[in-house]
Amino acid sequence: VIDRLEQLGGGIVLARGHAIYEDGRPARMVGVTLDVTARERARQALEKRERRQKFLLALDDRLRGLSDPDAVLSTALEMLGRHLGIDRVGYGEIGPEQESLTGERVWSDGTIRSVASGRRLEEFGALLGDLERGRIIALQDVETDSRTAGSAARAAIGARAALLVPRIENGRLAVLLSLFHETPRSWTEDEAALARDVAERTCFAVER
């Protein structure tokens, strides 16, 4: 009996069938192949939403019991980093002068070194404009991306892949949540949305 899902081109098919026996030996197969791409995509999307919601509920539960801002930050960064399986997560505040990241907190699994604290925003070069407009920046490989290759931003990031999540408050860039990975990585829309949610929740918990 055959009953399995298979990738076929850009779709997903369900193959079902069974053998016809003659004289106790399989002689031929009879079955059907069904295109279940839409159904499987919907199921996968639902599973992703459920995993994301489960993680955010667990994060809220952990942060709710914390009263120290440093504990809030270290907990949120570690949970996000381990959940996504990445190497380093940083959270930095930007002062009113809009010149540098201050009081940056970092969680790392030890795979890549942390960059020096107090990074100046001008080091992000061509990326800064999008960050100041509140746009998430996904860098699959800083060594080949035209926005970072051969620029000071490469050193400011200190990793091969990065997801930069800005938070705008009162019309200005106030917080930067940064996700880093040692090797090139294709960031998904789900990961970007989750990082944005974590940044929001972490900011609220720190302010509280």
PDB file of N, CA, C and O in Angstrom, residues 78-118:
ATOM      1  N   GLU A  78      17.462  35.604  24.570  1.00  0.00           N
ATOM      2  CA  GLU A  78      17.819  34.180  24.547  1.00  0.00           C
ATOM      3  C   GLU A  78      16.683  33.331  23.990  1.00  0.00           C
ATOM      4  O   GLU A  78      16.903  32.419  23.179  1.00  0.00           O
ATOM      5  N   MET A  79      15.446  33.618  24.411  1.00  0.00           N
ATOM      6  CA  MET A  79      14.313  32.827  23.919  1.00  0.00           C
ATOM      7  C   MET A  79      14.171  32.959  22.409  1.00  0.00           C
ATOM      8  O   MET A  79      13.941  31.966  21.703  1.00  0.00           O
ATOM      9  N   LEU A  80      14.321  34.173  21.889  1.00  0.00           N
ATOM     10  CA  LEU A  80      14.198  34.376  20.447  1.00  0.00           C
ATOM     11  C   LEU A  80      15.337  33.681  19.698  1.00  0.00           C
ATOM     12  O   LEU A  80      15.100  33.014  18.685  1.00  0.00           O
ATOM     13  N   GLY A  81      16.549  33.836  20.200  1.00  0.00           N
ATOM     14  CA  GLY A  81      17.688  33.224  19.535  1.00  0.00           C
ATOM     15  C   GLY A  81      17.590  31.707  19.468  1.00  0.00           C
ATOM     16  O   GLY A  81      17.822  31.095  18.419  1.00  0.00           O
ATOM     17  N   ARG A  82      17.215  31.099  20.581  1.00  0.00           N
ATOM     18  CA  ARG A  82      17.103  29.638  20.606  1.00  0.00           C
ATOM     19  C   ARG A  82      15.913  29.159  19.782  1.00  0.00           C
ATOM     20  O   ARG A  82      15.980  28.101  19.132  1.00  0.00           O
ATOM     21  N   HIS A  83      14.818  29.916  19.798  1.00  0.00           N
ATOM     22  CA  HIS A  83      13.633  29.522  19.031  1.00  0.00           C
ATOM     23  C   HIS A  83      13.927  29.497  17.530  1.00  0.00           C
ATOM     24  O   HIS A  83      13.487  28.579  16.824  1.00  0.00           O
ATOM     25  N   LEU A  84      14.671  30.493  17.049  1.00  0.00           N
ATOM     26  CA  LEU A  84      14.975  30.565  15.622  1.00  0.00           C
ATOM     27  C   LEU A  84      16.249  29.823  15.245  1.00  0.00           C
ATOM     28  O   LEU A  84      16.542  29.677  14.055  1.00  0.00           O
ATOM     29  N   GLY A  85      17.008  29.377  16.239  1.00  0.00           N
ATOM     30  CA  GLY A  85      18.237  28.651  15.950  1.00  0.00           C
ATOM     31  C   GLY A  85      19.310  29.527  15.321  1.00  0.00           C
ATOM     32  O   GLY A  85      20.008  29.101  14.402  1.00  0.00           O
ATOM     33  N   ILE A  86      19.442  30.757  15.838  1.00  0.00           N
ATOM     34  CA  ILE A  86      20.446  31.677  15.309  1.00  0.00           C
ATOM     35  C   ILE A  86      21.542  31.883  16.336  1.00  0.00           C
ATOM     36  O   ILE A  86      21.434  31.476  17.491  1.00  0.00           O
ATOM     37  N   ASP A  87      22.616  32.567  15.906  1.00  0.00           N
ATOM     38  CA  ASP A  87      23.821  32.622  16.726  1.00  0.00           C
ATOM     39  C   ASP A  87      23.894  33.788  17.706  1.00  0.00           C
ATOM     40  O   ASP A  87      24.509  33.676  18.758  1.00  0.00           O
ATOM     41  N   ARG A  88      23.268  34.929  17.344  1.00  0.00           N
ATOM     42  CA  ARG A  88      23.394  36.083  18.230  1.00  0.00           C
ATOM     43  C   ARG A  88      22.189  37.006  18.044  1.00  0.00           C
ATOM     44  O   ARG A  88      21.680  37.148  16.933  1.00  0.00           O
ATOM     45  N   VAL A  89      21.737  37.592  19.154  1.00  0.00           N
ATOM     46  CA  VAL A  89      20.640  38.563  19.112  1.00  0.00           C
ATOM     47  C   VAL A  89      21.051  39.766  19.949  1.00  0.00           C
ATOM     48  O   VAL A  89      21.532  39.610  21.072  1.00  0.00           O
ATOM     49  N   GLY A  90      20.864  40.955  19.408  1.00  0.00           N
ATOM     50  CA  GLY A  90      21.216  42.171  20.128  1.00  0.00           C
ATOM     51  C   GLY A  90      20.047  43.132  20.206  1.00  0.00           C
ATOM     52  O   GLY A  90      19.182  43.157  19.316  1.00  0.00           O
ATOM     53  N   TYR A  91      20.018  43.925  21.262  1.00  0.00           N
ATOM     54  CA  TYR A  91      18.958  44.914  21.492  1.00  0.00           C
ATOM     55  C   TYR A  91      19.633  46.191  21.956  1.00  0.00           C
ATOM     56  O   TYR A  91      20.281  46.213  23.006  1.00  0.00           O
ATOM     57  N   GLY A  92      19.515  47.232  21.148  1.00  0.00           N
ATOM     58  CA  GLY A  92      20.162  48.493  21.506  1.00  0.00           C
ATOM     59  C   GLY A  92      19.214  49.657  21.422  1.00  0.00           C
ATOM     60  O   GLY A  92      18.327  49.701  20.552  1.00  0.00           O
ATOM     61  N   GLU A  93      19.347  50.603  22.334  1.00  0.00           N
ATOM     62  CA  GLU A  93      18.547  51.815  22.325  1.00  0.00           C
ATOM     63  C   GLU A  93      19.327  52.923  21.638  1.00  0.00           C
ATOM     64  O   GLU A  93      20.557  52.951  21.671  1.00  0.00           O
ATOM     65  N   ILE A  94      18.603  53.821  20.985  1.00  0.00           N
ATOM     66  CA  ILE A  94      19.220  54.944  20.288  1.00  0.00           C
ATOM     67  C   ILE A  94      18.811  56.225  20.994  1.00  0.00           C
ATOM     68  O   ILE A  94      17.621  56.500  21.166  1.00  0.00           O
ATOM     69  N   GLY A  95      19.796  56.988  21.438  1.00  0.00           N
ATOM     70  CA  GLY A  95      19.516  58.206  22.182  1.00  0.00           C
ATOM     71  C   GLY A  95      18.906  59.291  21.310  1.00  0.00           C
ATOM     72  O   GLY A  95      18.884  59.188  20.078  1.00  0.00           O
ATOM     73  N   PRO A  96      18.405  60.349  21.928  1.00  0.00           N
ATOM     74  CA  PRO A  96      17.763  61.457  21.190  1.00  0.00           C
ATOM     75  C   PRO A  96      18.676  62.084  20.142  1.00  0.00           C
ATOM     76  O   PRO A  96      18.206  62.625  19.145  1.00  0.00           O
ATOM     77  N   GLU A  97      19.995  62.003  20.347  1.00  0.00           N
ATOM     78  CA  GLU A  97      20.911  62.619  19.378  1.00  0.00           C
ATOM     79  C   GLU A  97      21.024  61.805  18.097  1.00  0.00           C
ATOM     80  O   GLU A  97      21.581  62.267  17.100  1.00  0.00           O
ATOM     81  N   GLN A  98      20.459  60.581  18.113  1.00  0.00           N
ATOM     82  CA  GLN A  98      20.440  59.724  16.923  1.00  0.00           C
ATOM     83  C   GLN A  98      21.838  59.474  16.363  1.00  0.00           C
ATOM     84  O   GLN A  98      22.037  59.462  15.143  1.00  0.00           O
ATOM     85  N   GLU A  99      22.790  59.218  17.242  1.00  0.00           N
ATOM     86  CA  GLU A  99      24.159  59.022  16.782  1.00  0.00           C
ATOM     87  C   GLU A  99      24.664  57.596  16.973  1.00  0.00           C
ATOM     88  O   GLU A  99      25.416  57.093  16.143  1.00  0.00           O
ATOM     89  N   SER A 100      24.266  56.936  18.062  1.00  0.00           N
ATOM     90  CA  SER A 100      24.832  55.610  18.330  1.00  0.00           C
ATOM     91  C   SER A 100      23.861  54.732  19.112  1.00  0.00           C
ATOM     92  O   SER A 100      22.883  55.218  19.688  1.00  0.00           O
ATOM     93  N   LEU A 101      24.166  53.434  19.098  1.00  0.00           N
ATOM     94  CA  LEU A 101      23.427  52.471  19.909  1.00  0.00           C
ATOM     95  C   LEU A 101      24.007  52.511  21.309  1.00  0.00           C
ATOM     96  O   LEU A 101      25.221  52.397  21.500  1.00  0.00           O
ATOM     97  N   THR A 102      23.152  52.665  22.316  1.00  0.00           N
ATOM     98  CA  THR A 102      23.621  52.739  23.692  1.00  0.00           C
ATOM     99  C   THR A 102      23.008  51.612  24.514  1.00  0.00           C
ATOM    100  O   THR A 102      21.912  51.136  24.219  1.00  0.00           O
ATOM    101  N   GLY A 103      23.720  51.208  25.543  1.00  0.00           N
ATOM    102  CA  GLY A 103      23.211  50.186  26.447  1.00  0.00           C
ATOM    103  C   GLY A 103      22.819  48.906  25.734  1.00  0.00           C
ATOM    104  O   GLY A 103      21.837  48.266  26.108  1.00  0.00           O
ATOM    105  N   GLU A 104      23.584  48.527  24.708  1.00  0.00           N
ATOM    106  CA  GLU A 104      23.203  47.356  23.919  1.00  0.00           C
ATOM    107  C   GLU A 104      23.359  46.078  24.732  1.00  0.00           C
ATOM    108  O   GLU A 104      24.381  45.833  25.365  1.00  0.00           O
ATOM    109  N   ARG A 105      22.311  45.252  24.721  1.00  0.00           N
ATOM    110  CA  ARG A 105      22.342  43.940  25.369  1.00  0.00           C
ATOM    111  C   ARG A 105      22.473  42.882  24.286  1.00  0.00           C
ATOM    112  O   ARG A 105      21.877  43.003  23.210  1.00  0.00           O
ATOM    113  N   VAL A 106      23.231  41.835  24.561  1.00  0.00           N
ATOM    114  CA  VAL A 106      23.478  40.803  23.552  1.00  0.00           C
ATOM    115  C   VAL A 106      23.342  39.424  24.164  1.00  0.00           C
ATOM    116  O   VAL A 106      23.833  39.171  25.272  1.00  0.00           O
ATOM    117  N   TRP A 107      22.657  38.532  23.453  1.00  0.00           N
ATOM    118  CA  TRP A 107      22.702  37.103  23.766  1.00  0.00           C
ATOM    119  C   TRP A 107      23.425  36.407  22.630  1.00  0.00           C
ATOM    120  O   TRP A 107      23.213  36.717  21.455  1.00  0.00           O
ATOM    121  N   SER A 108      24.290  35.467  22.974  1.00  0.00           N
ATOM    122  CA  SER A 108      25.021  34.726  21.957  1.00  0.00           C
ATOM    123  C   SER A 108      25.176  33.277  22.386  1.00  0.00           C
ATOM    124  O   SER A 108      25.314  32.983  23.580  1.00  0.00           O
ATOM    125  N   ASP A 109      25.135  32.382  21.412  1.00  0.00           N
ATOM    126  CA  ASP A 109      25.390  30.976  21.724  1.00  0.00           C
ATOM    127  C   ASP A 109      26.876  30.673  21.701  1.00  0.00           C
ATOM    128  O   ASP A 109      27.285  29.530  21.874  1.00  0.00           O
ATOM    129  N   GLY A 110      27.702  31.687  21.480  1.00  0.00           N
ATOM    130  CA  GLY A 110      29.152  31.531  21.486  1.00  0.00           C
ATOM    131  C   GLY A 110      29.742  31.235  20.126  1.00  0.00           C
ATOM    132  O   GLY A 110      30.966  31.161  19.982  1.00  0.00           O
ATOM    133  N   THR A 111      28.910  31.114  19.095  1.00  0.00           N
ATOM    134  CA  THR A 111      29.401  30.770  17.763  1.00  0.00           C
ATOM    135  C   THR A 111      30.165  31.931  17.135  1.00  0.00           C
ATOM    136  O   THR A 111      31.214  31.756  16.531  1.00  0.00           O
ATOM    137  N   ILE A 112      29.619  33.142  17.260  1.00  0.00           N
ATOM    138  CA  ILE A 112      30.276  34.313  16.706  1.00  0.00           C
ATOM    139  C   ILE A 112      30.485  35.333  17.813  1.00  0.00           C
ATOM    140  O   ILE A 112      29.715  35.406  18.759  1.00  0.00           O
ATOM    141  N   ARG A 113      31.532  36.111  17.668  1.00  0.00           N
ATOM    142  CA  ARG A 113      31.849  37.107  18.691  1.00  0.00           C
ATOM    143  C   ARG A 113      30.889  38.282  18.597  1.00  0.00           C
ATOM    144  O   ARG A 113      30.344  38.588  17.537  1.00  0.00           O
ATOM    145  N   SER A 114      30.696  38.948  19.712  1.00  0.00           N
ATOM    146  CA  SER A 114      29.867  40.142  19.731  1.00  0.00           C
ATOM    147  C   SER A 114      30.681  41.327  19.235  1.00  0.00           C
ATOM    148  O   SER A 114      31.887  41.420  19.466  1.00  0.00           O
ATOM    149  N   VAL A 115      30.019  42.229  18.525  1.00  0.00           N
ATOM    150  CA  VAL A 115      30.709  43.437  18.075  1.00  0.00           C
ATOM    151  C   VAL A 115      30.786  44.409  19.242  1.00  0.00           C
ATOM    152  O   VAL A 115      30.092  44.273  20.246  1.00  0.00           O
ATOM    153  N   ALA A 116      31.652  45.388  19.102  1.00  0.00           N
ATOM    154  CA  ALA A 116      31.849  46.358  20.180  1.00  0.00           C
ATOM    155  C   ALA A 116      30.570  47.142  20.424  1.00  0.00           C
ATOM    156  O   ALA A 116      29.800  47.441  19.508  1.00  0.00           O
ATOM    157  N   SER A 117      30.336  47.473  21.678  1.00  0.00           N
ATOM    158  CA  SER A 117      29.153  48.262  22.028  1.00  0.00           C
ATOM    159  C   SER A 117      29.360  49.714  21.602  1.00  0.00           C
ATOM    160  O   SER A 117      30.467  50.137  21.277  1.00  0.00           O
ATOM    161  N   GLY A 118      28.268  50.481  21.631  1.00  0.00           N
ATOM    162  CA  GLY A 118      28.368  51.884  21.269  1.00  0.00           C
ATOM    163  C   GLY A 118      28.570  52.127  19.781  1.00  0.00           C
ATOM    164  O   GLY A 118      29.172  53.135  19.386  1.00  0.00           O
TER     165      GLY A 118
END
